[in-house]
PDB file of C-alpha atoms and ligand atoms in Angstrom:
ATOM      1  CA  MET A  10       0.000   0.000   0.000  1.00 88.00           C
ATOM      2  CA  GLU A  11       1.169   3.497  -0.785  1.00 90.00           C
ATOM      3  CA  ILE A  12      -0.074   6.333   1.428  1.00 94.00           C
ATOM      4  CA  LYS A  13      -1.463   8.934  -0.953  1.00 94.00           C
ATOM      5  CA  HIS A  14      -3.255  11.064   1.552  1.00 95.00           C
ATOM      6  CA  ALA A  15      -2.537  11.721   5.227  1.00 95.00           C
ATOM      7  CA  GLU A  16      -4.151  14.423   7.300  1.00 95.00           C
ATOM      8  CA  PHE A  17      -4.102  15.327  10.954  1.00 94.00           C
ATOM      9  CA  VAL A  18      -7.542  14.972  12.544  1.00 95.00           C
ATOM     10  CA  ILE A  19      -7.419  15.695  16.275  1.00 93.00           C
ATOM     11  CA  SER A  20      -5.274  15.520  19.421  1.00 92.00           C
ATOM     12  CA  ASN A  21      -6.655  14.844  22.849  1.00 90.00           C
ATOM     13  CA  THR A  22      -6.087  13.180  26.196  1.00 89.00           C
ATOM     14  CA  ASP A  23      -9.487  11.549  26.466  1.00 90.00           C
ATOM     15  CA  VAL A  24     -10.459   8.385  24.622  1.00 92.00           C
ATOM     16  CA  LYS A  25     -14.086   9.549  24.660  1.00 93.00           C
ATOM     17  CA  LYS A  26     -13.148  12.529  22.492  1.00 93.00           C
ATOM     18  CA  CYS A  27     -11.397  10.469  19.808  1.00 94.00           C
ATOM     19  CA  PRO A  28     -13.047  10.676  16.360  1.00 94.00           C
ATOM     20  CA  GLU A  29     -16.464   9.095  16.093  1.00 95.00           C
ATOM     21  CA  SER A  30     -15.917   6.817  13.143  1.00 94.00           C
ATOM     22  CA  ASN A  31     -16.076   3.211  12.104  1.00 93.00           C
ATOM     23  CA  LEU A  32     -12.721   3.278  10.370  1.00 97.00           C
ATOM     24  CA  PRO A  33     -10.172   0.732  11.561  1.00 97.00           C
ATOM     25  CA  GLU A  34      -7.395   2.172  13.649  1.00 98.00           C
ATOM     26  CA  TYR A  35      -3.714   1.254  14.055  1.00 98.00           C
ATOM     27  CA  ALA A  36      -1.697   2.828  16.862  1.00 97.00           C
ATOM     28  CA  PHE A  37       2.027   3.244  17.450  1.00 97.00           C
ATOM     29  CA  ILE A  38       3.408   3.057  20.953  1.00 96.00           C
ATOM     30  CA  GLY A  39       6.698   2.578  22.793  1.00 93.00           C
ATOM     31  CA  ARG A  40       9.105   4.281  25.144  1.00 92.00           C
ATOM     32  CA  SER A  41       9.741   7.984  24.793  1.00 88.00           C
ATOM     33  CA  ASN A  42      12.266   8.747  22.056  1.00 90.00           C
ATOM     34  CA  VAL A  43      12.071   5.280  20.450  1.00 95.00           C
ATOM     35  CA  GLY A  44      11.028   6.901  17.151  1.00 94.00           C
ATOM     36  CA  LYS A  45       7.221   6.608  16.975  1.00 93.00           C
ATOM     37  CA  SER A  46       6.590  10.001  15.413  1.00 91.00           C
ATOM     38  CA  SER A  47       9.543   9.636  13.012  1.00 94.00           C
ATOM     39  CA  LEU A  48       8.224   6.260  11.854  1.00 96.00           C
ATOM     40  CA  ILE A  49       4.775   7.729  11.216  1.00 94.00           C
ATOM     41  CA  ASN A  50       6.321  10.491   9.121  1.00 94.00           C
ATOM     42  CA  MET A  51       8.370   7.952   7.186  1.00 97.00           C
ATOM     43  CA  LEU A  52       5.330   5.738   6.511  1.00 97.00           C
ATOM     44  CA  THR A  53       3.265   8.689   5.314  1.00 95.00           C
ATOM     45  CA  ASN A  54       6.062  10.387   3.314  1.00 94.00           C
ATOM     46  CA  ASN A  55       5.463  13.550   5.299  1.00 91.00           C
ATOM     47  CA  ASN A  56       8.190  14.846   7.560  1.00 88.00           C
ATOM     48  CA  LYS A  57       5.931  17.423   9.104  1.00 88.00           C
ATOM     49  CA  LEU A  58       2.945  15.240   9.969  1.00 88.00           C
ATOM     50  CA  ALA A  59       3.869  14.023  13.460  1.00 83.00           C
ATOM     51  CA  MET A  60       6.034  16.242  15.660  1.00 80.00           C
ATOM     52  CA  THR A  61       9.419  14.720  16.445  1.00 77.00           C
ATOM     53  CA  SER A  62      12.114  15.817  18.875  1.00 75.00           C
ATOM     54  CA  GLN A  63      15.477  14.829  20.323  1.00 76.00           C
ATOM     55  CA  MET A  64      13.965  15.547  23.728  1.00 74.00           C
ATOM     56  CA  PRO A  65      12.010  12.538  25.017  1.00 69.00           C
ATOM     57  CA  GLY A  66       8.409  13.227  25.936  1.00 68.00           C
ATOM     58  CA  LYS A  67       7.503  15.224  22.815  1.00 68.00           C
ATOM     59  CA  THR A  68       4.182  13.517  22.101  1.00 68.00           C
ATOM     60  CA  GLN A  69       1.853  13.974  25.072  1.00 75.00           C
ATOM     61  CA  LEU A  70      -1.486  13.380  23.399  1.00 87.00           C
ATOM     62  CA  ILE A  71      -3.434  10.808  21.441  1.00 93.00           C
ATOM     63  CA  ASN A  72      -2.991  12.063  17.856  1.00 93.00           C
ATOM     64  CA  HIS A  73      -5.299  10.823  15.108  1.00 96.00           C
ATOM     65  CA  PHE A  74      -4.345  10.937  11.429  1.00 96.00           C
ATOM     66  CA  LEU A  75      -6.703   9.981   8.592  1.00 97.00           C
ATOM     67  CA  ILE A  76      -4.954   7.863   5.962  1.00 97.00           C
ATOM     68  CA  ASN A  77      -6.212   7.479   2.375  1.00 97.00           C
ATOM     69  CA  ASN A  78      -9.706   8.240   3.746  1.00 96.00           C
ATOM     70  CA  ASP A  79      -9.736   4.584   4.742  1.00 96.00           C
ATOM     71  CA  TRP A  80      -8.150   4.123   8.172  1.00 97.00           C
ATOM     72  CA  HIS A  81      -6.800   5.998  11.160  1.00 98.00           C
ATOM     73  CA  LEU A  82      -3.216   5.984  12.261  1.00 97.00           C
ATOM     74  CA  VAL A  83      -2.604   7.008  15.871  1.00 96.00           C
ATOM     75  CA  ASP A  84       0.545   8.446  17.441  1.00 93.00           C
ATOM     76  CA  LEU A  85       0.529   7.820  21.200  1.00 92.00           C
ATOM     77  CA  PRO A  86       2.679   9.408  23.911  1.00 87.00           C
ATOM     78  CA  GLY A  87       5.787   7.478  24.963  1.00 86.00           C
ATOM     79  CA  TYR A  88       5.632   5.573  28.213  1.00 81.00           C
ATOM     80  CA  GLY A  89       8.182   5.537  31.025  1.00 74.00           C
ATOM     81  CA  PHE A  90       9.675   8.968  30.572  1.00 67.00           C
ATOM     82  CA  ALA A  91      11.464   9.677  33.872  1.00 60.00           C
ATOM     83  CA  ARG A  92      11.739  13.453  33.669  1.00 63.00           C
ATOM     84  CA  ARG A  93       7.969  13.796  33.624  1.00 63.00           C
ATOM     85  CA  GLY A  94       7.884  12.884  37.326  1.00 73.00           C
ATOM     86  CA  LYS A  95       5.700  10.277  38.956  1.00 77.00           C
ATOM     87  CA  ASP A  96       2.408  12.157  38.525  1.00 77.00           C
ATOM     88  CA  GLY A  97       3.134  12.894  34.877  1.00 76.00           C
ATOM     89  CA  ARG A  98       4.019   9.263  34.222  1.00 80.00           C
ATOM     90  CA  GLU A  99       0.828   8.070  35.926  1.00 84.00           C
ATOM     91  CA  GLU A 100      -1.230  10.501  33.846  1.00 85.00           C
ATOM     92  CA  ILE A 101       0.295   9.286  30.571  1.00 86.00           C
ATOM     93  CA  LYS A 102      -0.186   5.691  31.707  1.00 88.00           C
ATOM     94  CA  ARG A 103      -3.875   6.347  32.349  1.00 90.00           C
ATOM     95  CA  ILE A 104      -4.334   7.993  28.924  1.00 91.00           C
ATOM     96  CA  ILE A 105      -2.613   5.092  27.159  1.00 93.00           C
ATOM     97  CA  GLU A 106      -4.403   2.346  29.092  1.00 94.00           C
ATOM     98  CA  ASP A 107      -7.864   3.919  28.683  1.00 95.00           C
ATOM     99  CA  TYR A 108      -7.265   4.332  24.974  1.00 96.00           C
ATOM    100  CA  ILE A 109      -6.072   0.748  24.488  1.00 97.00           C
ATOM    101  CA  LEU A 110      -8.810  -0.872  26.563  1.00 97.00           C
ATOM    102  CA  GLU A 111     -11.740   1.320  25.507  1.00 97.00           C
ATOM    103  CA  ARG A 112     -11.136   2.235  21.887  1.00 97.00           C
ATOM    104  CA  GLU A 113     -13.217  -0.279  19.971  1.00 96.00           C
ATOM    105  CA  GLN A 114     -11.865   0.839  16.592  1.00 97.00           C
ATOM    106  CA  LEU A 115      -8.312  -0.111  17.599  1.00 98.00           C
ATOM    107  CA  ILE A 116      -7.381  -3.139  15.497  1.00 98.00           C
ATOM    108  CA  ASN A 117      -3.671  -3.594  16.087  1.00 98.00           C
ATOM    109  CA  LEU A 118      -0.995  -1.938  18.152  1.00 98.00           C
ATOM    110  CA  TYR A 119       2.571  -1.541  16.891  1.00 98.00           C
ATOM    111  CA  VAL A 120       4.950  -1.616  19.856  1.00 98.00           C
ATOM    112  CA  LEU A 121       8.251   0.059  19.002  1.00 98.00           C
ATOM    113  CA  VAL A 122      11.494  -0.940  20.685  1.00 97.00           C
ATOM    114  CA  ASP A 123      15.002   0.366  19.997  1.00 97.00           C
ATOM    115  CA  SER A 124      16.854  -2.296  17.997  1.00 97.00           C
ATOM    116  CA  ARG A 125      20.139  -1.472  19.768  1.00 96.00           C
ATOM    117  CA  HIS A 126      18.871  -2.501  23.181  1.00 93.00           C
ATOM    118  CA  THR A 127      18.256  -5.839  24.847  1.00 89.00           C
ATOM    119  CA  PRO A 128      14.612  -6.272  25.953  1.00 87.00           C
ATOM    120  CA  GLN A 129      13.819  -3.632  28.543  1.00 92.00           C
ATOM    121  CA  LYS A 130      11.752  -4.464  31.590  1.00 92.00           C
ATOM    122  CA  ILE A 131       9.256  -1.689  30.901  1.00 92.00           C
ATOM    123  CA  ASP A 132       8.587  -2.948  27.336  1.00 94.00           C
ATOM    124  CA  HIS A 133       8.332  -6.544  28.436  1.00 93.00           C
ATOM    125  CA  GLU A 134       5.878  -5.663  31.210  1.00 93.00           C
ATOM    126  CA  PHE A 135       3.842  -3.565  28.818  1.00 94.00           C
ATOM    127  CA  MET A 136       3.628  -6.408  26.286  1.00 95.00           C
ATOM    128  CA  ASP A 137       2.709  -8.852  29.058  1.00 94.00           C
ATOM    129  CA  TRP A 138      -0.106  -6.484  29.988  1.00 94.00           C
ATOM    130  CA  LEU A 139      -1.281  -6.410  26.344  1.00 96.00           C
ATOM    131  CA  GLY A 140      -1.317 -10.205  26.324  1.00 94.00           C
ATOM    132  CA  GLU A 141      -3.315 -10.377  29.544  1.00 95.00           C
ATOM    133  CA  ASN A 142      -5.868  -8.010  28.018  1.00 96.00           C
ATOM    134  CA  ASN A 143      -5.977  -9.815  24.654  1.00 96.00           C
ATOM    135  CA  VAL A 144      -4.783  -6.787  22.720  1.00 97.00           C
ATOM    136  CA  PRO A 145      -3.242  -7.831  19.388  1.00 97.00           C
ATOM    137  CA  PHE A 146       0.197  -6.319  18.797  1.00 98.00           C
ATOM    138  CA  THR A 147       3.214  -6.384  16.507  1.00 98.00           C
ATOM    139  CA  ILE A 148       6.767  -5.406  17.469  1.00 98.00           C
ATOM    140  CA  ILE A 149       8.806  -2.936  15.420  1.00 98.00           C
ATOM    141  CA  MET A 150      12.532  -2.701  16.142  1.00 98.00           C
ATOM    142  CA  THR A 151      13.494   0.884  15.260  1.00 98.00           C
ATOM    143  CA  LYS A 152      16.662   2.811  14.312  1.00 98.00           C
ATOM    144  CA  ALA A 153      18.100  -0.122  12.368  1.00 98.00           C
ATOM    145  CA  ASP A 154      20.371   2.280  10.453  1.00 98.00           C
ATOM    146  CA  LYS A 155      22.479   2.687  13.587  1.00 98.00           C
ATOM    147  CA  MET A 156      23.997  -0.793  13.087  1.00 96.00           C
ATOM    148  CA  SER A 157      25.548  -2.984  10.426  1.00 97.00           C
ATOM    149  CA  ARG A 158      23.350  -5.678   8.891  1.00 95.00           C
ATOM    150  CA  LEU A 159      25.222  -8.378  10.784  1.00 97.00           C
ATOM    151  CA  GLN A 160      24.892  -6.606  14.130  1.00 96.00           C
ATOM    152  CA  LEU A 161      21.225  -6.031  13.394  1.00 97.00           C
ATOM    153  CA  SER A 162      20.432  -9.667  12.635  1.00 97.00           C
ATOM    154  CA  LYS A 163      22.222 -10.697  15.845  1.00 96.00           C
ATOM    155  CA  LYS A 164      20.190  -8.158  17.828  1.00 96.00           C
ATOM    156  CA  VAL A 165      16.919  -9.402  16.325  1.00 97.00           C
ATOM    157  CA  GLU A 166      17.780 -13.023  17.148  1.00 97.00           C
ATOM    158  CA  ALA A 167      18.803 -12.098  20.704  1.00 95.00           C
ATOM    159  CA  TYR A 168      15.586 -10.118  21.156  1.00 95.00           C
ATOM    160  CA  LYS A 169      13.464 -13.057  19.992  1.00 96.00           C
ATOM    161  CA  ASN A 170      15.314 -15.476  22.258  1.00 95.00           C
ATOM    162  CA  ALA A 171      14.858 -13.193  25.245  1.00 93.00           C
ATOM    163  CA  LEU A 172      11.102 -12.990  24.620  1.00 93.00           C
ATOM    164  CA  LEU A 173      10.882 -16.755  24.223  1.00 95.00           C
ATOM    165  CA  GLU A 174      12.270 -17.186  27.732  1.00 93.00           C
ATOM    166  CA  THR A 175       8.850 -16.226  29.061  1.00 91.00           C
ATOM    167  CA  TRP A 176       6.511 -16.476  26.043  1.00 92.00           C
ATOM    168  CA  GLU A 177       5.510 -19.551  24.119  1.00 93.00           C
ATOM    169  CA  GLU A 178       4.919 -17.729  20.878  1.00 93.00           C
ATOM    170  CA  LEU A 179       6.431 -14.691  19.208  1.00 95.00           C
ATOM    171  CA  PRO A 180       4.373 -11.878  17.724  1.00 96.00           C
ATOM    172  CA  THR A 181       5.256 -10.628  14.246  1.00 98.00           C
ATOM    173  CA  ILE A 182       8.443  -8.550  14.408  1.00 98.00           C
ATOM    174  CA  PHE A 183       9.462  -5.912  11.867  1.00 98.00           C
ATOM    175  CA  VAL A 184      12.691  -3.947  11.670  1.00 98.00           C
ATOM    176  CA  SER A 185      12.580  -0.280  10.646  1.00 98.00           C
ATOM    177  CA  SER A 186      14.612   2.816  10.014  1.00 98.00           C
ATOM    178  CA  SER A 187      13.077   6.221   9.544  1.00 97.00           C
ATOM    179  CA  THR A 188      16.297   7.443   7.944  1.00 96.00           C
ATOM    180  CA  ASN A 189      16.746   4.789   5.244  1.00 97.00           C
ATOM    181  CA  ARG A 190      13.066   3.750   5.073  1.00 97.00           C
ATOM    182  CA  MET A 191      13.711   0.119   5.963  1.00 97.00           C
ATOM    183  CA  GLY A 192      10.517  -1.692   6.918  1.00 98.00           C
ATOM    184  CA  LYS A 193       8.168   0.718   5.195  1.00 98.00           C
ATOM    185  CA  GLU A 194       6.597  -1.704   2.725  1.00 97.00           C
ATOM    186  CA  GLU A 195       6.349  -4.546   5.228  1.00 98.00           C
ATOM    187  CA  ILE A 196       4.565  -2.425   7.821  1.00 98.00           C
ATOM    188  CA  LEU A 197       2.166  -0.832   5.327  1.00 98.00           C
ATOM    189  CA  ASP A 198       1.418  -4.221   3.740  1.00 98.00           C
ATOM    190  CA  HIS A 199       0.689  -5.622   7.191  1.00 98.00           C
ATOM    191  CA  ILE A 200      -1.847  -2.853   7.849  1.00 98.00           C
ATOM    192  CA  GLU A 201      -3.343  -3.257   4.373  1.00 97.00           C
ATOM    193  CA  LYS A 202      -3.817  -7.017   4.761  1.00 97.00           C
ATOM    194  CA  ILE A 203      -5.600  -6.614   8.090  1.00 97.00           C
ATOM    195  CA  THR A 204      -7.842  -3.837   6.731  1.00 96.00           C
ATOM    196  CA  LEU A 205      -8.760  -5.933   3.678  1.00 96.00           C
ATOM    197  CA  SER A 206      -9.598  -8.961   5.811  1.00 95.00           C
ATOM    198  CA  LEU A 207     -11.855  -6.778   7.967  1.00 94.00           C
ATOM    199  CA  LYS A 208     -13.689  -5.609   4.852  1.00 91.00           C
ATOM    200  CA  GLU A 209     -14.067  -9.158   3.562  1.00 93.00           C
ATOM    201  CA  ASN A 210     -15.521 -10.299   6.879  1.00 89.00           C
ATOM    202  CA  SER A 211     -17.936  -7.423   7.340  1.00 82.00           C
TER     203      SER A 211
HETATM  204  P1  GTP B   7       8.148  10.860  22.111  1.00 94.73           P
HETATM  205  O1  GTP B   7       7.116  11.561  21.300  1.00 94.73           O
HETATM  206  O2  GTP B   7       8.967  11.754  22.943  1.00 94.73           O
HETATM  207  O3  GTP B   7       7.618   9.705  22.872  1.00 94.73           O
HETATM  208  O4  GTP B   7       9.272  10.255  21.090  1.00 94.73           O
HETATM  209  P2  GTP B   7       9.053   9.434  19.742  1.00 94.73           P
HETATM  210  O5  GTP B   7       9.041   7.968  20.053  1.00 94.73           O
HETATM  211  O6  GTP B   7       7.918   9.970  18.934  1.00 94.73           O
HETATM  212  O7  GTP B   7      10.452   9.716  18.991  1.00 94.73           O
HETATM  213  P3  GTP B   7      10.771  10.706  17.777  1.00 94.73           P
HETATM  214  O8  GTP B   7      10.169  10.183  16.499  1.00 94.73           O
HETATM  215  O9  GTP B   7      10.443  12.098  18.176  1.00 94.73           O
HETATM  216  O10 GTP B   7      12.351  10.479  17.623  1.00 94.73           O
HETATM  217  C1  GTP B   7      13.239  10.678  18.695  1.00 94.73           C
HETATM  218  C2  GTP B   7      14.652  10.924  18.145  1.00 94.73           C
HETATM  219  O11 GTP B   7      15.164   9.752  17.508  1.00 94.73           O
HETATM  220  C3  GTP B   7      14.727  12.026  17.109  1.00 94.73           C
HETATM  221  O12 GTP B   7      15.937  12.734  17.299  1.00 94.73           O
HETATM  222  C4  GTP B   7      14.749  11.277  15.788  1.00 94.73           C
HETATM  223  O13 GTP B   7      15.396  11.980  14.758  1.00 94.73           O
HETATM  224  C5  GTP B   7      15.529  10.016  16.153  1.00 94.73           C
HETATM  225  N1  GTP B   7      15.112   8.870  15.325  1.00 94.73           N
HETATM  226  C6  GTP B   7      13.865   8.373  15.212  1.00 94.73           C
HETATM  227  N2  GTP B   7      13.827   7.320  14.361  1.00 94.73           N
HETATM  228  C7  GTP B   7      15.087   7.136  13.918  1.00 94.73           C
HETATM  229  C8  GTP B   7      15.702   6.196  13.021  1.00 94.73           C
HETATM  230  O14 GTP B   7      15.080   5.288  12.449  1.00 94.73           O
HETATM  231  N3  GTP B   7      17.056   6.318  12.828  1.00 94.73           N
HETATM  232  C9  GTP B   7      17.787   7.281  13.453  1.00 94.73           C
HETATM  233  N4  GTP B   7      19.112   7.311  13.207  1.00 94.73           N
HETATM  234  N5  GTP B   7      17.250   8.188  14.301  1.00 94.73           N
HETATM  235  C10 GTP B   7      15.920   8.128  14.536  1.00 94.73           C
HETATM  236 MG1   MG B   8       6.435  11.312  19.441  1.00 94.73          MG
END
């Protein structure tokens, strides 16, 4: 799928104020600074669509974007950002959890992790929580351009093995780079396939 049209719809902190619509929705989540907003800009060929920053904690709201007049893409705030303080972290956690548990249009969540790191406790706990709540998700390992191909494939293997220490099955895992556009087709095809299957079954 090629994204021909992407427009910002609304930002808010309240799942009840998200767009009233029957369009399927795909959301991007992960730790602050992992590259959620950059990935969204890369996927939509629009460097100004989602606000990015070198300072973690840039995205503080649930941001809806309408794609090809056919589905919504959602940029969520990063979790676990220390400098926000305990109250700030709790507030973001509440926004994220309400959105994930209450938003009926949400079809799949893309959980971004930094490909350079070993599995982080906060990501693992978050994905465990998704599993407990039966929320379908896919992992995207970001910033792949920061490593050689060999290093990258070793990191991906190590990440899978670490997950398999506690999980029986692995979710789908993609590797991406917002700088060299790695992963773009795979991620967009994944979304397209799910959206088509929803249409066929409706
Ligand atoms: P919050 O909104 O704060 O949660 O962060 P975010 O996850 O949206 O991250 P953002 O897209 O703002 O990117 C954070 C920083 O990482 C920026 O300086 C980006 O330029 C950089 N970055 C993001 N993706 C990539 C990538 O694929 N490769 C490289 N080299 N840098 C990246
Ligand atoms: Mg962001």
